[in-house]
Amino acid sequence: MADCWTGDRESYASDELVPAARKGSLAADVAAIGAALKSDRKLAAIDGYRLQLNSFIGFPAGDDNSPNYAEVWVGFHGTDVWLAGCDIDQDAADAAPDAAVRITINDMNAILAVADAPEDTALAPFPEPVSTSTNHGQPVYDQRLLLIAPSGQAVLKPYLLRDHLDEWKTRLQEIADNGGGDFAKPELDAINAHEKGEGAADLDRQTAFTSEMKPEGAMWAYGLASGDGTRPRVYLSPALKQAKPMTARFMTVSIDLYKDDPALHQALTEWLHERDFTFLKERLK
């Protein structure tokens, strides 16, 4: 039976008794996204599944301020967990969902997943995800993730050679300032000499890649494009990283397939590529 929704669920990272004042504007974003998903006729028309709307608002660890990330997702649950009406066996459904459509706010994990990067590198440079197509001008990665940024602003920035060397100089200067000058100073001198040899224009223009490192043997070596399999390195835009916690700065839309169902996979992939997500961009600050 198509268009069969079971009960909604919402939760918060700390506890469910968080005062409404602490939910900030992300609560309004979550409500609007949830309403848009439940009114999406293409999702509701997918037959053979019961749908459930879920939402989650996360708070900074140890911080009593507003939430800084959120997720809204629709779970697709097959006949093995169906109960009477549109109900589902919740425990069984949670243990083995068939698929999910997810929209996240201010959450890097979905991006890192398609980049094959560990989650603890969220603020560090990582390999750029492979863009496989676009949706209304926004990149789609690995046929399953859509990245949405404010108009005229990128979520991911190229990690330039200048960024790489500046980061190493900062690290080495900290070592020197803490009694490690004998080790750090020669490395700093080598980086400064290397910068003069390369030229400021090249350092400010070229992107660091995941490839064989040069100069050979230098601890601060960097990669340049050197053939198939190399990928440019990127990082989260500083403007987005420094955003106030309560503000939606970027979003992702993704599909997760947990069971082998080619028809469901095709339907959700088409939805991801064809759906107009302008309403999400309008909520970005």
XYZ file of N, CA and C in Angstrom:
855
model
N 0.853 -1.193 0.000
C 0.000 0.000 0.000
C 0.889 1.243 0.000
N 0.694 2.088 -0.983
C 1.460 3.333 -1.042
C 0.822 4.372 -0.122
N 1.599 5.424 0.192
C 1.122 6.541 1.003
C 0.599 6.069 2.357
N 1.412 5.263 3.046
C 1.037 4.752 4.357
C 2.119 5.152 5.355
N 1.839 6.193 6.136
C 2.803 6.719 7.094
C 2.476 6.223 8.503
N 3.513 5.764 9.197
C 3.353 5.421 10.596
C 3.741 6.621 11.459
N 3.663 6.498 12.785
C 3.862 7.638 13.668
C 5.230 8.286 13.576
N 5.257 9.616 13.629
C 6.518 10.367 13.591
C 7.286 10.170 14.900
N 8.615 10.366 14.800
C 9.462 10.330 15.999
C 10.444 11.491 15.953
N 10.694 12.112 17.123
C 11.713 13.154 17.220
C 12.513 12.932 18.492
N 13.784 13.370 18.475
C 14.642 13.207 19.645
C 15.680 14.303 19.667
N 16.344 14.438 20.814
C 17.394 15.434 21.006
C 18.613 14.747 21.602
N 19.781 15.296 21.317
C 21.014 14.643 21.725
C 21.163 14.576 23.239
N 20.663 15.569 23.963
C 20.847 15.575 25.409
C 19.705 14.829 26.094
N 18.505 15.351 26.048
C 17.328 14.662 26.568
C 16.091 15.294 25.946
N 14.972 14.647 26.128
C 13.744 15.093 25.477
C 13.046 16.209 26.239
N 13.632 16.672 27.326
C 13.015 17.733 28.126
C 13.718 19.065 27.922
N 14.446 19.198 26.812
C 15.138 20.450 26.521
C 14.119 21.572 26.357
N 14.276 22.689 27.057
C 13.329 23.795 26.909
C 13.239 24.260 25.463
N 12.058 24.670 25.072
C 11.843 25.091 23.683
C 12.783 26.218 23.276
N 13.142 27.092 24.212
C 14.008 28.225 23.894
C 15.378 27.779 23.434
N 15.779 26.559 23.838
C 17.113 26.084 23.459
C 17.136 25.433 22.088
N 15.983 25.172 21.522
C 15.954 24.482 20.240
C 16.382 25.394 19.096
N 16.251 26.696 19.288
C 16.717 27.633 18.290
C 15.983 27.503 16.973
N 16.528 28.142 15.963
C 15.862 28.160 14.661
C 15.921 26.816 13.957
N 16.816 25.915 14.379
C 16.874 24.618 13.717
C 15.577 23.838 13.906
N 14.876 24.072 15.011
C 13.600 23.387 15.216
C 12.608 23.764 14.126
N 12.601 25.033 13.749
C 11.718 25.473 12.665
C 12.142 24.859 11.342
N 13.454 24.767 11.104
C 13.952 24.136 9.880
C 13.536 22.672 9.817
N 13.699 21.968 10.940
C 13.337 20.552 10.996
C 11.848 20.369 10.718
N 11.017 21.211 11.300
C 9.573 21.105 11.089
C 9.209 21.339 9.625
N 9.842 22.335 9.008
C 9.543 22.644 7.603
C 9.998 21.512 6.681
N 11.169 20.951 6.953
C 11.672 19.852 6.129
C 10.771 18.631 6.284
N 10.380 18.340 7.517
C 9.498 17.200 7.743
C 8.178 17.341 7.004
N 7.602 18.531 7.044
C 6.338 18.763 6.346
C 6.504 18.592 4.835
N 7.636 19.058 4.308
C 7.876 18.933 2.870
C 8.028 17.469 2.464
N 8.706 16.674 3.284
C 8.884 15.261 2.962
C 7.556 14.506 3.043
N 6.735 14.813 4.035
C 5.477 14.094 4.173
C 4.469 14.484 3.094
N 4.672 15.621 2.466
C 3.776 16.028 1.373
C 4.354 15.694 0.003
N 5.506 15.020 -0.025
C 6.165 14.675 -1.285
C 5.432 13.490 -1.913
N 4.744 13.745 -3.007
C 3.914 12.703 -3.616
C 4.735 11.577 -4.229
N 5.928 11.875 -4.708
C 6.728 10.812 -5.326
C 7.218 9.821 -4.277
N 7.609 10.312 -3.113
C 8.007 9.400 -2.041
C 6.809 8.572 -1.577
N 5.684 9.243 -1.372
C 4.503 8.557 -0.867
C 3.964 7.516 -1.843
N 4.261 7.685 -3.133
C 3.726 6.778 -4.152
C 4.533 5.492 -4.290
N 5.683 5.388 -3.621
C 6.500 4.173 -3.703
C 5.765 3.054 -2.977
N 5.388 2.029 -3.710
C 4.540 0.974 -3.167
C 5.359 -0.091 -2.455
N 4.714 -0.788 -1.513
C 5.346 -1.906 -0.835
C 6.077 -1.542 0.436
N 5.958 -0.291 0.883
C 6.680 0.151 2.079
C 5.800 1.053 2.923
N 6.010 0.980 4.213
C 5.448 1.961 5.126
C 6.533 2.953 5.481
N 6.143 4.208 5.562
C 7.100 5.294 5.742
C 6.985 5.863 7.148
N 8.122 6.282 7.680
C 8.137 6.909 9.002
C 9.062 8.110 8.983
N 8.550 9.239 9.468
C 9.343 10.463 9.557
C 10.048 10.505 10.912
N 11.364 10.721 10.873
C 12.180 10.811 12.082
C 12.948 12.127 12.062
N 13.201 12.692 13.235
C 14.016 13.908 13.304
C 14.889 13.878 14.545
N 16.019 14.547 14.435
C 16.995 14.571 15.520
C 17.670 15.934 15.524
N 17.778 16.555 16.698
C 18.518 17.804 16.837
C 19.641 17.575 17.827
N 20.862 17.875 17.427
C 22.035 17.637 18.257
C 22.563 18.914 18.877
N 23.153 18.785 20.039
C 23.692 19.929 20.767
C 25.205 19.783 20.901
N 25.935 20.895 20.918
C 27.385 20.827 21.129
C 27.692 20.165 22.468
N 28.661 19.265 22.471
C 29.020 18.577 23.706
C 29.457 19.584 24.765
N 28.857 19.496 25.948
C 29.243 20.362 27.051
C 28.820 21.801 26.890
N 27.906 22.081 25.967
C 27.492 23.457 25.688
C 25.994 23.580 25.926
N 25.579 24.596 26.651
C 24.163 24.799 26.934
C 23.493 25.749 25.954
N 24.175 26.067 24.868
C 23.607 26.981 23.882
C 22.680 26.241 22.922
N 22.336 26.883 21.844
C 21.398 26.309 20.887
C 21.997 25.111 20.169
N 21.160 24.252 19.560
C 21.668 23.094 18.827
C 22.455 23.521 17.603
N 23.370 22.670 17.162
C 24.169 23.049 16.012
C 24.066 22.104 14.830
N 23.335 21.026 14.947
C 23.156 20.177 13.777
C 21.828 19.426 13.922
N 21.313 18.964 12.813
C 20.023 18.285 12.839
C 19.920 17.329 11.660
N 18.984 16.417 11.767
C 18.746 15.444 10.705
C 17.270 15.102 10.666
N 16.730 15.022 9.464
C 15.357 14.574 9.242
C 15.433 13.435 8.241
N 14.810 12.310 8.550
C 14.892 11.203 7.604
C 13.576 10.434 7.555
N 13.337 9.873 6.370
C 12.177 9.023 6.140
C 12.669 7.599 6.021
N 12.203 6.728 6.923
C 12.543 5.318 6.842
C 11.527 4.566 6.003
N 12.014 3.639 5.172
C 11.156 2.784 4.344
C 11.186 1.373 4.943
N 10.000 0.848 5.301
C 9.926 -0.418 6.016
C 9.028 -1.397 5.269
N 9.600 -2.567 4.969
C 8.888 -3.574 4.191
C 7.899 -4.383 5.004
N 7.276 -5.354 4.326
C 6.158 -6.098 4.908
C 6.539 -6.903 6.138
N 7.813 -7.230 6.311
C 8.210 -8.079 7.438
C 8.046 -7.380 8.790
N 7.846 -6.059 8.810
C 7.666 -5.353 10.086
C 6.291 -4.695 10.179
N 5.389 -5.006 9.259
C 4.073 -4.379 9.253
C 3.189 -4.935 10.367
N 2.392 -4.041 10.956
C 1.338 -4.399 11.886
C 0.015 -3.906 11.297
N -1.009 -3.830 12.100
C -2.320 -3.414 11.598
C -2.296 -1.961 11.150
N -3.159 -1.637 10.197
C -3.228 -0.272 9.683
C -1.916 0.109 9.012
N -1.374 1.260 9.435
C -0.060 1.680 8.931
C 1.017 1.542 9.996
N 0.740 0.815 11.075
C 1.713 0.650 12.152
C 2.836 -0.299 11.739
N 3.942 -0.214 12.477
C 5.077 -1.103 12.260
C 5.579 -1.602 13.605
N 6.286 -2.720 13.570
C 7.008 -3.209 14.741
C 8.259 -2.342 14.861
N 8.245 -1.365 15.780
C 9.297 -0.355 15.822
C 10.674 -0.950 16.078
N 10.781 -1.889 16.995
C 12.089 -2.480 17.304
C 12.655 -3.201 16.087
N 11.817 -3.963 15.415
C 12.274 -4.685 14.226
C 12.628 -3.719 13.101
N 11.838 -2.661 12.963
C 12.096 -1.674 11.919
C 13.409 -0.943 12.165
N 13.677 -0.607 13.432
C 14.929 0.079 13.753
C 16.135 -0.815 13.499
N 15.969 -2.113 13.738
C 17.089 -3.035 13.579
C 17.425 -3.294 12.113
N 16.431 -3.231 11.240
C 16.686 -3.587 9.838
C 15.797 -2.802 8.897
N 16.020 -1.478 8.758
C 15.239 -0.707 7.780
C 15.627 -1.115 6.360
N 14.721 -0.914 5.426
C 15.013 -1.244 4.033
C 15.771 -0.122 3.330
N 15.413 1.120 3.653
C 16.050 2.270 3.005
C 15.701 3.522 3.798
N 16.397 4.603 3.483
C 16.114 5.878 4.138
C 16.475 7.014 3.202
N 15.700 8.084 3.286
C 16.021 9.367 2.672
C 16.383 10.307 3.806
N 17.551 10.943 3.738
C 18.027 11.763 4.853
C 18.324 13.191 4.393
N 17.920 14.147 5.205
C 18.308 15.539 5.014
C 18.978 15.989 6.302
N 20.218 16.420 6.199
C 20.957 16.856 7.375
C 21.241 18.351 7.296
N 21.429 18.948 8.465
C 21.774 20.365 8.578
C 23.083 20.469 9.352
N 24.072 21.132 8.777
C 25.361 21.397 9.449
C 26.070 20.120 9.883
N 25.936 19.040 9.132
C 26.533 17.765 9.526
C 27.466 17.276 8.424
N 28.760 17.171 8.752
C 29.761 16.778 7.764
C 29.811 15.280 7.505
N 29.205 14.465 8.359
C 29.415 13.022 8.279
C 28.996 12.428 6.943
N 27.881 12.916 6.375
C 27.439 12.379 5.086
C 28.443 12.699 3.989
N 29.044 13.892 4.051
C 30.051 14.279 3.065
C 31.301 13.419 3.221
N 31.723 13.219 4.461
C 32.916 12.416 4.711
C 32.714 10.973 4.268
N 31.477 10.478 4.381
C 31.210 9.095 3.996
C 31.444 8.879 2.502
N 30.964 9.799 1.655
C 31.170 9.618 0.213
C 32.601 9.962 -0.202
N 33.343 10.647 0.688
C 34.750 10.950 0.409
C 35.674 9.863 0.933
N 35.083 8.821 1.554
C 35.884 7.754 2.173
C 36.871 8.315 3.176
N 36.438 9.305 3.944
C 37.284 9.938 4.952
C 36.727 9.637 6.337
N 37.587 9.392 7.322
C 37.090 9.146 8.680
C 36.415 10.379 9.255
N 35.451 10.162 10.165
C 34.664 11.275 10.696
C 35.501 12.272 11.481
N 36.638 11.835 12.044
C 37.419 12.768 12.864
C 38.213 13.753 12.024
N 38.055 13.708 10.686
C 38.746 14.666 9.821
C 37.809 15.779 9.361
N 36.696 15.957 10.050
C 35.668 16.890 9.574
C 36.202 18.293 9.334
N 37.152 18.754 10.150
C 37.662 20.107 9.999
C 39.026 20.140 9.335
N 39.519 18.987 8.910
C 40.832 18.894 8.268
C 40.636 18.642 6.776
N 41.655 18.847 5.961
C 41.501 18.548 4.533
C 41.293 17.059 4.307
N 40.465 16.734 3.322
C 40.179 15.343 2.998
C 39.960 15.239 1.493
N 40.013 14.033 0.915
C 39.827 13.900 -0.533
C 38.457 14.388 -0.975
N 38.438 15.153 -2.049
C 37.161 15.674 -2.541
C 36.279 14.524 -3.015
N 35.005 14.476 -2.591
C 34.106 13.432 -3.110
C 33.980 13.543 -4.628
N 33.715 12.415 -5.262
C 33.598 12.389 -6.714
C 32.188 12.812 -7.117
N 32.084 13.913 -7.857
C 30.798 14.401 -8.330
C 30.372 13.587 -9.548
N 29.187 12.971 -9.466
C 28.717 12.109 -10.548
C 27.639 12.756 -11.401
N 26.985 13.798 -10.884
C 25.941 14.488 -11.636
C 25.573 15.756 -10.866
N 24.526 16.422 -11.300
C 24.056 17.622 -10.606
C 22.538 17.586 -10.473
N 22.036 18.372 -9.551
C 20.601 18.566 -9.378
C 20.373 20.068 -9.284
N 19.754 20.656 -10.319
C 19.495 22.089 -10.346
C 20.752 22.889 -9.985
N 21.896 22.455 -10.551
C 23.154 23.168 -10.360
C 23.944 22.777 -9.125
N 23.378 21.945 -8.249
C 24.076 21.504 -7.047
C 24.722 20.139 -7.315
N 25.932 19.896 -6.780
C 26.606 18.630 -7.072
C 25.958 17.439 -6.380
N 25.899 16.325 -7.093
C 25.491 15.045 -6.525
C 26.729 14.156 -6.507
N 27.047 13.592 -5.344
C 28.242 12.769 -5.176
C 27.861 11.301 -5.074
N 28.605 10.476 -5.809
C 28.462 9.023 -5.728
C 27.015 8.582 -5.965
N 26.276 9.345 -6.755
C 24.878 9.050 -7.116
C 23.944 8.979 -5.906
N 24.398 9.408 -4.717
C 23.552 9.232 -3.538
C 23.572 10.400 -2.562
N 24.347 11.438 -2.846
C 24.421 12.551 -1.910
C 24.365 13.881 -2.654
N 23.436 14.725 -2.257
C 23.300 16.072 -2.810
C 23.755 17.068 -1.758
N 24.635 17.970 -2.141
C 25.190 18.962 -1.228
C 24.583 20.317 -1.557
N 23.978 20.964 -0.554
C 23.261 22.222 -0.775
C 23.908 23.324 0.041
N 24.285 24.397 -0.641
C 24.944 25.540 -0.008
C 24.146 26.803 -0.283
N 24.381 27.854 0.507
C 23.729 29.134 0.216
C 24.102 29.618 -1.184
N 23.242 30.383 -1.802
C 23.520 30.906 -3.141
C 24.847 31.653 -3.154
N 25.680 31.325 -4.132
C 26.949 32.010 -4.289
C 28.026 31.576 -3.318
N 27.788 30.521 -2.555
C 28.787 30.090 -1.574
C 29.012 28.593 -1.689
N 30.254 28.178 -1.577
C 30.600 26.764 -1.638
C 30.742 26.194 -0.234
N 30.327 24.943 -0.063
C 30.522 24.264 1.217
C 31.977 23.816 1.351
N 32.527 23.306 0.252
C 33.893 22.795 0.262
C 34.819 23.734 -0.503
N 35.970 24.001 0.078
C 36.969 24.864 -0.542
C 38.193 24.045 -0.938
N 38.839 24.384 -2.066
C 40.073 23.682 -2.428
C 41.148 23.916 -1.370
N 41.870 22.868 -1.038
C 42.973 22.963 -0.088
C 44.237 23.270 -0.896
N 44.605 24.545 -0.918
C 45.711 25.001 -1.747
C 47.055 24.668 -1.118
N 48.104 24.698 -1.947
C 49.446 24.474 -1.420
C 49.781 25.519 -0.361
N 49.303 26.731 -0.548
C 49.527 27.782 0.449
C 48.900 27.383 1.783
N 47.673 26.846 1.749
C 47.014 26.394 2.980
C 47.843 25.317 3.665
N 48.331 24.384 2.870
C 49.104 23.268 3.409
C 50.377 23.750 4.096
N 51.122 24.611 3.421
C 52.384 25.085 3.998
C 52.148 25.999 5.189
N 51.119 26.842 5.137
C 50.804 27.703 6.280
C 50.442 26.869 7.506
N 49.712 25.791 7.281
C 49.347 24.928 8.406
C 50.589 24.307 9.038
N 51.524 23.860 8.188
C 52.752 23.274 8.716
C 53.607 24.305 9.436
N 53.653 25.522 8.924
C 54.424 26.561 9.605
C 53.842 26.860 10.983
N 52.501 26.850 11.073
C 51.870 27.073 12.378
C 52.229 25.963 13.355
N 52.177 24.723 12.883
C 52.524 23.591 13.749
C 53.977 23.682 14.214
N 54.856 23.945 13.274
C 56.276 23.975 13.610
C 56.608 25.145 14.533
N 55.939 26.291 14.332
C 56.193 27.430 15.210
C 55.742 27.121 16.629
N 54.639 26.397 16.771
C 54.190 25.996 18.104
C 55.208 25.087 18.772
N 55.793 24.185 17.986
C 56.831 23.299 18.532
C 58.040 24.110 18.969
N 58.439 25.065 18.130
C 59.589 25.914 18.463
C 59.318 26.738 19.716
N 58.120 27.255 19.852
C 57.768 28.079 21.007
C 57.726 27.274 22.300
N 57.620 25.965 22.178
C 57.555 25.108 23.361
C 58.837 24.306 23.567
N 59.958 24.899 23.150
C 61.249 24.295 23.430
C 61.789 23.369 22.364
N 61.108 23.278 21.224
C 61.571 22.371 20.177
C 62.220 23.085 19.012
N 62.879 24.193 19.291
C 63.468 24.985 18.215
C 64.512 24.254 17.408
N 65.329 23.406 18.070
C 66.373 22.685 17.339
C 65.791 21.804 16.242
N 64.612 21.281 16.504
C 63.948 20.450 15.498
C 63.160 21.301 14.509
N 62.391 22.254 15.020
C 61.430 22.970 14.186
C 62.052 24.035 13.289
N 63.090 24.732 13.776
C 63.622 25.852 13.008
C 64.167 25.435 11.645
N 64.952 24.345 11.538
C 65.406 23.940 10.201
C 64.249 23.634 9.244
N 63.175 23.065 9.786
C 62.023 22.763 8.931
C 61.333 24.049 8.477
N 61.217 25.012 9.382
C 60.627 26.301 9.005
C 61.473 26.995 7.952
N 62.790 26.955 8.120
C 63.683 27.561 7.125
C 63.518 26.876 5.771
N 63.354 25.542 5.796
C 63.200 24.796 4.538
C 61.892 25.167 3.837
N 60.818 25.336 4.620
C 59.535 25.724 4.021
C 59.641 27.127 3.418
N 60.249 28.056 4.137
C 60.392 29.424 3.612
C 61.199 29.442 2.328
N 62.273 28.656 2.284
C 63.086 28.579 1.066
C 62.285 27.961 -0.074
N 61.492 26.943 0.254
C 60.684 26.276 -0.765
C 59.648 27.241 -1.334
N 59.042 28.047 -0.477
C 58.045 29.008 -0.934
C 58.658 30.022 -1.899
N 59.847 30.490 -1.594
C 60.512 31.443 -2.481
C 60.810 30.811 -3.828
N 61.184 29.535 -3.798
C 61.517 28.847 -5.045
C 60.302 28.566 -5.908
N 59.187 28.277 -5.271
C 57.969 27.941 -6.024
C 57.273 29.187 -6.552
N 57.304 30.256 -5.778
C 56.606 31.482 -6.176
C 55.224 31.546 -5.570
N 54.878 32.731 -5.102
C 53.598 32.917 -4.411
C 52.408 32.590 -5.300
N 52.485 32.920 -6.580
C 51.347 32.702 -7.477
C 51.015 31.225 -7.597
N 52.053 30.382 -7.718
C 51.807 28.945 -7.828
C 51.209 28.388 -6.542
N 51.720 28.826 -5.419
C 51.221 28.321 -4.142
C 49.774 28.726 -3.905
N 49.398 29.898 -4.381
C 48.034 30.392 -4.185
C 47.061 29.860 -5.224
N 47.570 29.166 -6.236
C 46.721 28.699 -7.324
C 46.557 27.174 -7.326
N 47.602 26.453 -6.958
C 47.578 25.002 -7.071
C 46.925 24.341 -5.859
N 46.175 23.286 -6.127
C 45.512 22.515 -5.080
C 46.371 21.323 -4.679
N 46.391 21.040 -3.391
C 47.085 19.850 -2.916
C 46.249 18.619 -3.250
N 46.909 17.546 -3.690
C 46.225 16.318 -4.101
C 46.626 15.156 -3.205
N 45.846 14.076 -3.322
C 46.213 12.814 -2.683
C 47.077 12.050 -3.684
N 48.371 12.194 -3.594
C 49.270 11.556 -4.551
C 50.661 11.484 -3.935
N 51.614 11.075 -4.742
C 52.998 10.994 -4.277
C 53.458 12.362 -3.757
N 54.059 12.352 -2.575
C 54.413 13.601 -1.916
C 55.739 14.190 -2.403
N 55.760 15.516 -2.530
C 56.958 16.262 -2.909
C 57.059 17.497 -2.029
N 58.243 18.004 -1.688
C 59.566 17.449 -1.990
C 59.792 16.113 -1.279
N 60.465 15.219 -1.937
C 60.684 13.882 -1.402
C 61.420 13.945 -0.069
N 60.871 13.248 0.912
C 61.523 13.156 2.214
C 61.158 14.250 3.191
N 60.520 15.331 2.747
C 60.162 16.419 3.657
C 58.925 16.033 4.462
N 58.954 16.327 5.770
C 57.814 15.972 6.599
C 56.572 16.785 6.232
N 56.767 17.933 5.605
C 55.662 18.797 5.208
C 55.362 18.676 3.710
N 55.778 17.584 3.106
C 55.588 17.374 1.670
C 54.102 17.397 1.306
N 53.821 17.706 0.064
C 52.440 17.769 -0.409
C 52.317 17.023 -1.723
N 51.078 16.693 -2.081
C 50.827 15.970 -3.311
C 50.353 16.887 -4.414
N 50.778 16.572 -5.628
C 50.303 17.264 -6.825
C 49.662 16.232 -7.750
N 48.763 16.679 -8.622
C 48.116 15.758 -9.552
C 49.177 15.029 -10.360
N 49.141 13.699 -10.332
C 50.194 12.952 -11.016
C 49.661 11.736 -11.744
N 48.396 11.763 -12.141
C 47.861 10.639 -12.898
C 46.525 10.170 -12.366
N 46.052 9.060 -12.926
C 44.761 8.508 -12.534
C 44.758 8.124 -11.062
N 43.606 8.310 -10.435
C 43.456 7.908 -9.044
C 43.765 8.995 -8.040
N 44.369 10.098 -8.469
C 44.631 11.184 -7.538
C 43.372 12.036 -7.382
N 43.188 12.575 -6.207
C 42.006 13.397 -5.952
C 42.421 14.675 -5.244
N 41.822 15.808 -5.622
C 42.139 17.060 -4.935
C 41.662 17.011 -3.496
N 42.359 17.723 -2.625
C 41.967 17.790 -1.227
C 41.129 19.050 -0.997
N 40.152 18.942 -0.123
C 39.243 20.043 0.173
C 39.063 20.141 1.684
N 38.407 21.227 2.112
C 38.081 21.382 3.522
C 36.806 22.207 3.636
N 36.196 22.170 4.821
C 34.966 22.906 5.035
C 35.232 24.396 5.003
N 34.410 25.119 4.254
C 34.562 26.567 4.140
C 34.628 27.213 5.516
N 35.647 28.040 5.785
C 35.744 28.701 7.094
C 34.502 29.492 7.458
N 33.848 30.093 6.478
C 32.642 30.876 6.768
C 31.546 29.995 7.352
N 31.479 28.738 6.912
C 30.468 27.830 7.430
C 30.904 27.234 8.761
N 32.177 26.970 8.894
C 32.688 26.383 10.138
C 32.509 27.329 11.315
N 32.559 28.631 11.048
C 32.472 29.621 12.107
C 31.046 30.115 12.341
N 30.074 29.468 11.717
C 28.687 29.920 11.850
C 28.187 29.732 13.280
N 27.211 30.554 13.677
C 26.594 30.389 14.983
C 25.886 29.041 15.036
N 25.952 28.361 16.171
C 25.399 27.004 16.252
C 23.935 26.884 15.860
N 23.139 27.912 16.130
C 21.703 27.795 15.895
C 21.319 28.035 14.440
N 22.278 28.326 13.580
C 21.975 28.730 12.209
C 22.243 27.598 11.224
N 21.308 27.360 10.313
C 21.500 26.378 9.246
C 22.405 26.980 8.178
N 23.574 26.361 7.962
C 24.547 26.909 7.026
C 24.727 26.060 5.771
N 24.585 24.752 5.878
C 24.602 23.910 4.688
C 23.793 22.648 4.987
N 23.357 21.983 3.938
C 22.541 20.781 4.090
C 23.016 19.705 3.128
N 22.702 18.472 3.462
C 22.902 17.363 2.534
C 21.585 16.610 2.400
N 21.374 16.055 1.219
C 20.250 15.158 0.973
C 20.850 13.860 0.470
N 20.526 12.746 1.115
C 21.143 11.484 0.714
C 20.135 10.354 0.758
N 20.475 9.283 0.061
C 19.669 8.065 0.094
C 20.553 6.925 0.587
N 19.999 6.102 1.460
C 20.693 4.934 1.991
C 19.875 3.700 1.660
N 20.492 2.726 0.995
C 19.843 1.463 0.661
C 20.457 0.360 1.505
N 19.631 -0.283 2.324
C 20.130 -1.322 3.218
C 19.806 -2.720 2.722
N 18.839 -2.838 1.816
C 18.459 -4.141 1.289
C 18.455 -4.086 -0.237
N 18.629 -5.241 -0.845
C 18.715 -5.326 -2.304
C 17.312 -5.249 -2.894
N 16.964 -4.067 -3.379
C 15.668 -3.845 -4.020
C 15.901 -2.883 -5.176
N 16.199 -3.396 -6.365
C 16.529 -2.535 -7.512
C 15.451 -1.500 -7.821
N 14.166 -1.874 -7.682
C 13.095 -0.935 -8.000
C 13.086 0.229 -7.021
N 13.281 -0.063 -5.725
C 13.338 1.002 -4.722
C 14.565 1.870 -4.942
N 15.686 1.232 -5.249
C 16.926 1.974 -5.507
C 16.726 2.940 -6.661
N 16.126 2.457 -7.748
C 15.902 3.321 -8.907
C 14.960 4.467 -8.579
N 13.892 4.181 -7.837
C 12.913 5.221 -7.511
C 13.534 6.311 -6.653
N 14.334 5.932 -5.664
C 14.946 6.926 -4.781
C 16.059 7.688 -5.489
N 16.812 7.015 -6.359
C 17.860 7.698 -7.112
C 17.244 8.748 -8.037
N 16.159 8.387 -8.705
C 15.468 9.355 -9.571
C 14.944 10.521 -8.745
N 14.401 10.225 -7.583
C 13.893 11.298 -6.712
C 15.007 12.257 -6.329
N 16.180 11.729 -5.967
C 17.298 12.573 -5.553
C 17.762 13.479 -6.689
N 17.739 12.969 -7.916
C 18.243 13.734 -9.050
C 17.214 14.704 -9.628
N 15.935 14.429 -9.429
C 14.901 15.227 -10.081
C 14.193 16.199 -9.151
N 14.140 15.914 -7.872
C 13.405 16.756 -6.920
C 14.032 18.147 -6.844
N 13.211 19.167 -6.860
C 13.688 20.539 -6.720
C 13.793 20.861 -5.226
N 15.025 21.072 -4.758
C 15.263 21.332 -3.339
C 15.491 22.819 -3.058
N 14.923 23.667 -3.888
C 15.052 25.104 -3.672
C 14.549 25.502 -2.290
N 13.538 24.814 -1.801
C 12.976 25.162 -0.494
C 14.009 24.981 0.618
N 14.968 24.076 0.418
C 16.040 23.916 1.414
C 17.022 25.085 1.346
N 17.412 25.447 0.153
C 18.361 26.553 -0.008
C 17.813 27.842 0.598
N 16.505 28.017 0.506
C 15.895 29.233 1.046
C 15.972 29.302 2.566
N 16.219 28.169 3.223
C 16.305 28.154 4.681
C 17.735 28.362 5.178
N 18.688 28.387 4.271
C 20.085 28.592 4.652
C 20.347 30.068 4.895
N 21.172 30.332 5.908
C 21.449 31.725 6.304
C 22.800 32.163 5.762
